[in-house]
JSON list of C-alpha atoms in Angstrom, two decimals:
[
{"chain": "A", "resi": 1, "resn": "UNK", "atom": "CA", "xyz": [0.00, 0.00, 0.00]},
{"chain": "A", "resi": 2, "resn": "UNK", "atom": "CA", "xyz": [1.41, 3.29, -0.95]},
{"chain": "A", "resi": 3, "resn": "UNK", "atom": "CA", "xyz": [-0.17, 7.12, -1.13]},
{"chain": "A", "resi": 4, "resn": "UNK", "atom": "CA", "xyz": [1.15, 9.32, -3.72]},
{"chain": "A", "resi": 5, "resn": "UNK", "atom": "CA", "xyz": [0.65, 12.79, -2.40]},
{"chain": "A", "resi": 6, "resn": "UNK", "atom": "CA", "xyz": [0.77, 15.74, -5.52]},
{"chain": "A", "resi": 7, "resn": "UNK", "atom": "CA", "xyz": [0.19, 19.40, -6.27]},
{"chain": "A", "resi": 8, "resn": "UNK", "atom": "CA", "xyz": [2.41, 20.98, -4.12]},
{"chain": "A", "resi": 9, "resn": "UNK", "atom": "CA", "xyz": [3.98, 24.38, -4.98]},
{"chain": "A", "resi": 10, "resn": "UNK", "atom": "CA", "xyz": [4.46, 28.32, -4.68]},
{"chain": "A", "resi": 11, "resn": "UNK", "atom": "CA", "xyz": [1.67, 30.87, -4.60]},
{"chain": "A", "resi": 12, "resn": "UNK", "atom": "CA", "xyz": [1.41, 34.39, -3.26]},
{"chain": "A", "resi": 13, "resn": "UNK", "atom": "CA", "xyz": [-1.31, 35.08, -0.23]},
{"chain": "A", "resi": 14, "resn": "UNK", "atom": "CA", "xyz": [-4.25, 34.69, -0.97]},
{"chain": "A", "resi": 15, "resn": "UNK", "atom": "CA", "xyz": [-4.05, 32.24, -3.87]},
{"chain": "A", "resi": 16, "resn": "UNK", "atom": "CA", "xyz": [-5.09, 28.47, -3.90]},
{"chain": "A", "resi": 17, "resn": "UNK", "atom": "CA", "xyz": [-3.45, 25.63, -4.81]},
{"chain": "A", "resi": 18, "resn": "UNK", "atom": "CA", "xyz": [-4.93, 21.65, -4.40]},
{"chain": "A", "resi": 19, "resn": "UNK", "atom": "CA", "xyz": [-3.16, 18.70, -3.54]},
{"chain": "A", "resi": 20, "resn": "UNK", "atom": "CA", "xyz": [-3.74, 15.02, -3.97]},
{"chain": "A", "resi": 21, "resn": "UNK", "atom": "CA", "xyz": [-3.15, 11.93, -2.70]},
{"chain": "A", "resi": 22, "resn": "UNK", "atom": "CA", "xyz": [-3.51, 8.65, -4.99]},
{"chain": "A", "resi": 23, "resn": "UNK", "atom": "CA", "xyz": [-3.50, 5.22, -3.32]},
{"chain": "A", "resi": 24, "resn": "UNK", "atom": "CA", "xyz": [-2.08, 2.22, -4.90]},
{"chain": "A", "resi": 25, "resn": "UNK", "atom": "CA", "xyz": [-2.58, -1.70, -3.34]},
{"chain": "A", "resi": 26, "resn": "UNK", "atom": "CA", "xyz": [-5.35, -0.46, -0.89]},
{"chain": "A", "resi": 27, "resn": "UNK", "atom": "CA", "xyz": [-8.78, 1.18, -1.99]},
{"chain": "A", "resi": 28, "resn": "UNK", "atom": "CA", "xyz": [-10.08, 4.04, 0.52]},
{"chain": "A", "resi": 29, "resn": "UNK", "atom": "CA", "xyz": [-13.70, 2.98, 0.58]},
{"chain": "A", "resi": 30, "resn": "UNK", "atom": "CA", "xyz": [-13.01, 1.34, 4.54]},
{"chain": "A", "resi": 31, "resn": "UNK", "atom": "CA", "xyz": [-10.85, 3.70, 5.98]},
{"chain": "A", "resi": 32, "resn": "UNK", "atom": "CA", "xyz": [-10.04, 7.37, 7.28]},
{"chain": "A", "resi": 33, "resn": "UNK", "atom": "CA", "xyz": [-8.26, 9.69, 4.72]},
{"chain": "A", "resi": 34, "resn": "UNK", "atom": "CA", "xyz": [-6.30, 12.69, 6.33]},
{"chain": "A", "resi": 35, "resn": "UNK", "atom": "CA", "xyz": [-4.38, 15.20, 5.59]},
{"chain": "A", "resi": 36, "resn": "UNK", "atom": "CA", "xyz": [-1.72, 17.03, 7.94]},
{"chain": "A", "resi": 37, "resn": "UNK", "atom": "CA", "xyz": [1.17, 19.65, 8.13]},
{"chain": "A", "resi": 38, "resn": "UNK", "atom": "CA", "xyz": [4.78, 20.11, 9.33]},
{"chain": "A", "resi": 39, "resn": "UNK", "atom": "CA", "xyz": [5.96, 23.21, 9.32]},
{"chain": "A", "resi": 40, "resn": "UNK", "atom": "CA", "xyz": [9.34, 23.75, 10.05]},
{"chain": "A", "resi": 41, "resn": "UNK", "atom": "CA", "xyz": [10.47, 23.48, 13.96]},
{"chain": "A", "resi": 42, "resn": "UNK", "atom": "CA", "xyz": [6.49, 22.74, 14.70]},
{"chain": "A", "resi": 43, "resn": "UNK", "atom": "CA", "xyz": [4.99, 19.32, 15.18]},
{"chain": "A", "resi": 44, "resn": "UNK", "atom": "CA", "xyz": [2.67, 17.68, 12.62]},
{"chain": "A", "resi": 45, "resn": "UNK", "atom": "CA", "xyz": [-0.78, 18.86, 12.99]},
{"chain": "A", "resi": 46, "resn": "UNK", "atom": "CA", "xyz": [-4.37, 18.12, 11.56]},
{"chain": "A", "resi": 47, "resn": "UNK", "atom": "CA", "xyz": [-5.41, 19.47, 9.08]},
{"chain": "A", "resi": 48, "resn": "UNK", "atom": "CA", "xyz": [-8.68, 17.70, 7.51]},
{"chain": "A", "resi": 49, "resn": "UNK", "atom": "CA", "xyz": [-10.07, 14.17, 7.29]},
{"chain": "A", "resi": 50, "resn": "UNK", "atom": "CA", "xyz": [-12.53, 12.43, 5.30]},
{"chain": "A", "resi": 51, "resn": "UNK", "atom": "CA", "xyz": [-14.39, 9.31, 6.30]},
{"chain": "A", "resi": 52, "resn": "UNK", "atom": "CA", "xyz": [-15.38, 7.68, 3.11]},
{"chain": "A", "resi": 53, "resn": "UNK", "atom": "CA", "xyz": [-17.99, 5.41, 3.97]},
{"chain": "A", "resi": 54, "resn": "UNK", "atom": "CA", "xyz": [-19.97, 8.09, 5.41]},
{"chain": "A", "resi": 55, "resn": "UNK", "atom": "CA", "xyz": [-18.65, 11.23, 3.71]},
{"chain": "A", "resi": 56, "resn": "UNK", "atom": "CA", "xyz": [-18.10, 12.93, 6.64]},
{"chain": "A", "resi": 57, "resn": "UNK", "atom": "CA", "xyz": [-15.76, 15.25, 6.78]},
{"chain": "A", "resi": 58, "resn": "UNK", "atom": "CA", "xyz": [-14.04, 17.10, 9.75]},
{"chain": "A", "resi": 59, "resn": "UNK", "atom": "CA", "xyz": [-11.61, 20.20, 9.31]},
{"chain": "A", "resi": 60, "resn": "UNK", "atom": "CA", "xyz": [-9.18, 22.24, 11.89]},
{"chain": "A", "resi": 61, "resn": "UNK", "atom": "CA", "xyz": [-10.59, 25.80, 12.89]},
{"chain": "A", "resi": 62, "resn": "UNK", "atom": "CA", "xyz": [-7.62, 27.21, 11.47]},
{"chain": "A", "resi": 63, "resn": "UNK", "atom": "CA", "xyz": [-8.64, 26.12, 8.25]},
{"chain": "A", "resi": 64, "resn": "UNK", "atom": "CA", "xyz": [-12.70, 25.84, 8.06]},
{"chain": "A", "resi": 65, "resn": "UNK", "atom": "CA", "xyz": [-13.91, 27.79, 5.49]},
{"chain": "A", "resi": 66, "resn": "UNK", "atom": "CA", "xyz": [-11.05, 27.61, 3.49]},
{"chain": "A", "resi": 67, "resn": "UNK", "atom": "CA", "xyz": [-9.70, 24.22, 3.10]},
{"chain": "A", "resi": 68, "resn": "UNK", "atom": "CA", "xyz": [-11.96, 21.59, 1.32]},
{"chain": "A", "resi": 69, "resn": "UNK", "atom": "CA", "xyz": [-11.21, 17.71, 0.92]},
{"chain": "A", "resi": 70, "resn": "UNK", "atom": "CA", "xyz": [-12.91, 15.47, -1.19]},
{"chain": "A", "resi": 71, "resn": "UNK", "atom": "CA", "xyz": [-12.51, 12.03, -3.09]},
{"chain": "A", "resi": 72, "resn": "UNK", "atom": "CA", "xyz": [-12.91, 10.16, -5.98]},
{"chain": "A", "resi": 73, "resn": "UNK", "atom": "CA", "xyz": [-13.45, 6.39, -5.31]},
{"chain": "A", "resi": 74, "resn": "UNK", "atom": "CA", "xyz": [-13.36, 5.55, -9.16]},
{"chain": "A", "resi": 75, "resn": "UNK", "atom": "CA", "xyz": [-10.01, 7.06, -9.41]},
{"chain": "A", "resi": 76, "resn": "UNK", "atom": "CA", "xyz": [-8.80, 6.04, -5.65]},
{"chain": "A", "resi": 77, "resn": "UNK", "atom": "CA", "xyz": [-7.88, 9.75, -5.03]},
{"chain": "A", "resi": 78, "resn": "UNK", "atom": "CA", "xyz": [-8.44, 12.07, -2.44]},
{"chain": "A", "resi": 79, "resn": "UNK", "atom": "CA", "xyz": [-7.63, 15.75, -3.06]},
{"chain": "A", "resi": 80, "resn": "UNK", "atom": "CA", "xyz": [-7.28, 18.68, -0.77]},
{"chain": "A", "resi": 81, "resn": "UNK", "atom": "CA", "xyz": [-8.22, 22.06, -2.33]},
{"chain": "A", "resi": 82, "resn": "UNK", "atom": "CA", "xyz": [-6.51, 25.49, -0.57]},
{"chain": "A", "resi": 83, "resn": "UNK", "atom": "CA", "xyz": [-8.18, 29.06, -1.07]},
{"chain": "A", "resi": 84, "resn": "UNK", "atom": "CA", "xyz": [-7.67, 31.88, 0.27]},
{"chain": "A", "resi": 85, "resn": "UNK", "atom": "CA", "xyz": [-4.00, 30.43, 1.39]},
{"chain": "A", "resi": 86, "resn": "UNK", "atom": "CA", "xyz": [-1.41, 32.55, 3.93]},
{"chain": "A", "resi": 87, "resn": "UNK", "atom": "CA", "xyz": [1.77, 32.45, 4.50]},
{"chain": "A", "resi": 88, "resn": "UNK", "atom": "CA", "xyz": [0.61, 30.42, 7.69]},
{"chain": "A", "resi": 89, "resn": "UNK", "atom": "CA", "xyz": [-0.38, 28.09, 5.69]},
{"chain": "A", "resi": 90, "resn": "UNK", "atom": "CA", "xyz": [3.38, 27.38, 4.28]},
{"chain": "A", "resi": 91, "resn": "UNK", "atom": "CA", "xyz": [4.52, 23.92, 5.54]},
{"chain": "A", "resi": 92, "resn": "UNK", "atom": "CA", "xyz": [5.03, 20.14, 4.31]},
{"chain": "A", "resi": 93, "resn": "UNK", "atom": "CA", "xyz": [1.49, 18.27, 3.83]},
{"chain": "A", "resi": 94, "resn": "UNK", "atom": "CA", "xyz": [1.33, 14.64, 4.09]},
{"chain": "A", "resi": 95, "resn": "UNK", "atom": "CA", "xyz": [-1.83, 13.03, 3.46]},
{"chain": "A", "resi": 96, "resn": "UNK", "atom": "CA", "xyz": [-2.61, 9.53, 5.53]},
{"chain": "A", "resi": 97, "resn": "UNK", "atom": "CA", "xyz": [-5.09, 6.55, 5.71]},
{"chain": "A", "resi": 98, "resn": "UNK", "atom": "CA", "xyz": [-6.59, 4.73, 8.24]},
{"chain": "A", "resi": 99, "resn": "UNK", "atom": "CA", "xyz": [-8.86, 2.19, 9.46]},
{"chain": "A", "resi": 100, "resn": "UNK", "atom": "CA", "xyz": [-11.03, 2.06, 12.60]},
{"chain": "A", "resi": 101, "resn": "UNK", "atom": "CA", "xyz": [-10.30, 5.41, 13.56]},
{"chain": "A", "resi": 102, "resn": "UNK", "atom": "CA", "xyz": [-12.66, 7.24, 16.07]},
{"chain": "A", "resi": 103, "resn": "UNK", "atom": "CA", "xyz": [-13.72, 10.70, 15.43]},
{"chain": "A", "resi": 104, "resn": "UNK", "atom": "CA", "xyz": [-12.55, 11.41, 18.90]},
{"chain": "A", "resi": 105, "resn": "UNK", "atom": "CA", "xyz": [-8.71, 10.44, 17.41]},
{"chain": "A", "resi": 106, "resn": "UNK", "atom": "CA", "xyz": [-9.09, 11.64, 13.84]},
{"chain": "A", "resi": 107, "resn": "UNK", "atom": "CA", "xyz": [-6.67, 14.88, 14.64]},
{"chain": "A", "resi": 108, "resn": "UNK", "atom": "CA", "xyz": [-3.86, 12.00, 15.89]},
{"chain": "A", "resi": 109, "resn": "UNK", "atom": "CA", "xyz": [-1.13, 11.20, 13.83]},
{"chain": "A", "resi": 110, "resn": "UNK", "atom": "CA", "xyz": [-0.58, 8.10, 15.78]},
{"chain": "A", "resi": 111, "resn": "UNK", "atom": "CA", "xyz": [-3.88, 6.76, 14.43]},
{"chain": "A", "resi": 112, "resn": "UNK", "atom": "CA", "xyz": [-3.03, 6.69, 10.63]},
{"chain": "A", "resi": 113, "resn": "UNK", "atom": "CA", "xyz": [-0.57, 3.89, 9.76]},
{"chain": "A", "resi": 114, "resn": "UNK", "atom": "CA", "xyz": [-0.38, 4.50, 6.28]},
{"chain": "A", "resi": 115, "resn": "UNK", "atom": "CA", "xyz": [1.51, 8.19, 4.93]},
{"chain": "A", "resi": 116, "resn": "UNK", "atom": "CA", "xyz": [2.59, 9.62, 1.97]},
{"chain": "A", "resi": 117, "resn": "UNK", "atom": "CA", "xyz": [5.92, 11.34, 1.35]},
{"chain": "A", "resi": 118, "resn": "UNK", "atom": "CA", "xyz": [4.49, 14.85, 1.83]},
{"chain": "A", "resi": 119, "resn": "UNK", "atom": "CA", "xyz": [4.32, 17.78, -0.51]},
{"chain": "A", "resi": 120, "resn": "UNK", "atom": "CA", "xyz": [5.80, 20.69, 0.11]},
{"chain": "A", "resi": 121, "resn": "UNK", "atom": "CA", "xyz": [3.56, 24.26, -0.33]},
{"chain": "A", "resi": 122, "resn": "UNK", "atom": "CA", "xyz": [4.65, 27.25, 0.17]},
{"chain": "A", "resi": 123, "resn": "UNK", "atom": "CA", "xyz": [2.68, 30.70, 0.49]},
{"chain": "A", "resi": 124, "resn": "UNK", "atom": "CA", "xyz": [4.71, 34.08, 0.27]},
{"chain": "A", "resi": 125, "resn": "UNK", "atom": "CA", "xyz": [3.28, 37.28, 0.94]}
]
């Protein structure tokens, strides 16, 4: 099993940029898709999850409103579209998958055991 995370790149504030995160050897139709972000010197933090079963989706307060994740089970892809970006918002983003995760946990690192190799975005002002 291996995710492929994509779209990465530069973009001044306030532009918008969308990642994704193709899965090989492993569908997503059981499992927890997430996505989180390392910036430099900072831990890893949540960013978004989807719950594909359900549809559910759950999002950080630091980027509701913004931030918008959705999936394609044909194409085994789950993509992470970024408006409004700010420099804030510059770090590495990994996306992950997991199974039998509890909403309660969904914001854990420790609860996905499947990762991609991250993507790096950058926002300058």
């Amino acid at each position: 099993v291996q995710l492929q995370a994509s779209g990465g790149g530069q973009v001044q504030a306030g532009g918008s940029l969308r990642l994704s995160c193709a899965a090989s050897g492993r569908t997503f139709s059981s499992v927890t898709t997430g996505w989180f972000r390392q910036a430099p010197g900072k831990e890893r933090e949540f960013v978004t999850a989807i719950r594909w079963r359900s549809g559910s989706t759950y999002y950080a307060d630091s980027v509701k409103g913004r931030f918008t994740i959705s999936g394609d089970n044909a194409k085994n892809t789950v993509y992470l579209q970024m408006n409004s970006l700010t420099p804030e918002d510059t770090a590495v983003y990994y996306c992950a998958a997991g199974s039998r995760i509890i909403l309660t946990s969904m914001n854990q690192p420790n609860q996905y055991d499947t990762w991609g190799q991250g993507t790096q975005v950058t926002v300058s002002s």
